[in-house]
XYZ file of C-alpha atoms in Angstrom:
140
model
C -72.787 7.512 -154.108
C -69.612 6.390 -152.468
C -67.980 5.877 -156.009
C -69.269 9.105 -157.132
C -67.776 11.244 -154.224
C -64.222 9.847 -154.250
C -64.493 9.850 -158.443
C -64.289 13.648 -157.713
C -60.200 13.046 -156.433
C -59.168 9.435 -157.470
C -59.137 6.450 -160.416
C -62.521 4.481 -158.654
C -62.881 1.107 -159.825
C -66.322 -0.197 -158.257
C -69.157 -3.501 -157.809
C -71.500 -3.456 -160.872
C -74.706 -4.645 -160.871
C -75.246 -7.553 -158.221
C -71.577 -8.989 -157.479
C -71.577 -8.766 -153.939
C -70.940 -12.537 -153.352
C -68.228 -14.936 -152.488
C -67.982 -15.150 -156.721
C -68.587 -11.226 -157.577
C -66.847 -9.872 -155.326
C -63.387 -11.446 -156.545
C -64.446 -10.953 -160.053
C -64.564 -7.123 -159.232
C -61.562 -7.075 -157.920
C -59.921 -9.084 -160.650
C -61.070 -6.435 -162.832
C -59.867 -3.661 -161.213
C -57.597 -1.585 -163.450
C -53.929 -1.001 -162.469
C -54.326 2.653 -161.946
C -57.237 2.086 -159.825
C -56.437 4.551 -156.589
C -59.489 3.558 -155.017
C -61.820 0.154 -154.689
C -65.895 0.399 -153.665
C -66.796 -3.003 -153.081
C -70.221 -4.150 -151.807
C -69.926 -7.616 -149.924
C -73.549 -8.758 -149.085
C -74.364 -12.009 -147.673
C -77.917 -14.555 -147.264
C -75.974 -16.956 -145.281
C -74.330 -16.774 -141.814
C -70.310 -16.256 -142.174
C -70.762 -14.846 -146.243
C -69.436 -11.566 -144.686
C -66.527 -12.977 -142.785
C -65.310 -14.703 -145.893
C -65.322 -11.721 -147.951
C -63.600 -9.441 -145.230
C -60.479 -12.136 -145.153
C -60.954 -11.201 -149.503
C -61.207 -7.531 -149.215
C -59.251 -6.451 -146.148
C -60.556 -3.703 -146.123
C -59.493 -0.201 -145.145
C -62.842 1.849 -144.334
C -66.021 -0.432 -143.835
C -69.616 0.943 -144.330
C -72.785 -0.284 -143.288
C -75.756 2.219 -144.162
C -78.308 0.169 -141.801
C -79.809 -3.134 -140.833
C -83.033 -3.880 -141.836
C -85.267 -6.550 -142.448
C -84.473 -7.271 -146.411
C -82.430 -10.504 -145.429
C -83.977 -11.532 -141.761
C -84.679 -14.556 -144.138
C -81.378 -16.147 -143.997
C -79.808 -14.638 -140.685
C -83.374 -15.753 -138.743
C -83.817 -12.094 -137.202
C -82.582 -8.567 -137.034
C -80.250 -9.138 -134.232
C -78.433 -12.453 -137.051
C -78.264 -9.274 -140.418
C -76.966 -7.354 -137.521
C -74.366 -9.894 -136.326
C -73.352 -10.779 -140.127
C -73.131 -7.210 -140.884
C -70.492 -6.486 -138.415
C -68.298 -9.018 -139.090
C -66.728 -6.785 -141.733
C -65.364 -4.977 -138.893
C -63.898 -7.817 -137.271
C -60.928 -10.573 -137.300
C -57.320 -9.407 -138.769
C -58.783 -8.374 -141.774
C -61.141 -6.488 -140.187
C -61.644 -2.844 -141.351
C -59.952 -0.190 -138.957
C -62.374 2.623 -139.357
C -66.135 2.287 -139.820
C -69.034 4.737 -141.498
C -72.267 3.628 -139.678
C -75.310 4.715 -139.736
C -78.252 5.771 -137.115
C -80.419 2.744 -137.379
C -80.823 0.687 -136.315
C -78.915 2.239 -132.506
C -77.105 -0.941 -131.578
C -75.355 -0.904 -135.158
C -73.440 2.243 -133.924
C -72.737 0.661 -130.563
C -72.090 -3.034 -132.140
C -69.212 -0.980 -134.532
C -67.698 0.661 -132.042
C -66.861 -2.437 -129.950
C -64.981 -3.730 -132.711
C -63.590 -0.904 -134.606
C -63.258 3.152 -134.447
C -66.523 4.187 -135.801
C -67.975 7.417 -137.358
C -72.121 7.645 -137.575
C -73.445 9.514 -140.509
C -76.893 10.125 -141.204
C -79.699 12.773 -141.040
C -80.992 11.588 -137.451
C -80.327 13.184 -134.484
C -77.696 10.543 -132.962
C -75.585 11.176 -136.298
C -72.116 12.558 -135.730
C -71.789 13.448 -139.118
C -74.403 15.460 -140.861
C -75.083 16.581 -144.599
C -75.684 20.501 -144.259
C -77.042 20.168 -147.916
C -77.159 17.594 -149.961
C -78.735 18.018 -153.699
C -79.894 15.000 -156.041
C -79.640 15.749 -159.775
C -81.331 12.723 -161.625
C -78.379 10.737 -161.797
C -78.161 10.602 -158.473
């Protein structure tokens, strides 16, 4: 969705399929065109300190983390460990200086905002940021 918004304006170059690791996520970037004016790429992790090594990779400029939730509890040992590995994109000198958060679950908002200035988006009611309407067409 990210890719799709800022297609409207920019040149998006983006992950495909499942490169999110510490070998997909330099192959995206690798591939990135020349023209590219923008980069979307997902870093995702199943081992303590994955996300920390592709920060100091990406550098990124805007960070976003759409929740934490029990999909990799597996590798981190609990909620509080995807938490922890999830906000390491935020932090360190390659940390990203502006985060989009969302609502759950409430200590991701309050976990980004001790380590970077942070925007929460969502439909919930502690969401600073709002859809007024949003339509799906079946692409998405």
């Amino acid at each position: 969705m990210i890719r799709a918004a800022l297609a409207a304006q920019y040149r998006v170059h983006a992950t495909t399929g499942n490169l999110n690791n510490l070998v997909g996520v330099p192959l995206t970037l690798l591939a990135a065109p020349e023209d590219a004016e923008a980069l979307v790429i997902e870093a995702g992790a199943s081992v303590p300190g994955e996300i920390a090594r592709l920060r100091d990779i990406l550098e990124p400029t805007v960070a976003v983390i759409t929740n934490v939730g029990y999909a990799h509890v597996a590798g981190f040992g609990s909620l509080a460990g995807v938490l922890r590995e999830k906000v390491a994109l935020l932090e360190g000198g390659g940390g990203a200086p502006v985060a989009v958060v969302g609502t759950d679950p409430p200590e991701l908002a309050v976990e980004a905002r001790r380590r970077t200035r942070t925007v929460v988006a969502g439909t919930g009611a502690a969401a600073e940021v709002r859809p007024d309407a949003a339509d799906l067409d079946d692409a998405g």
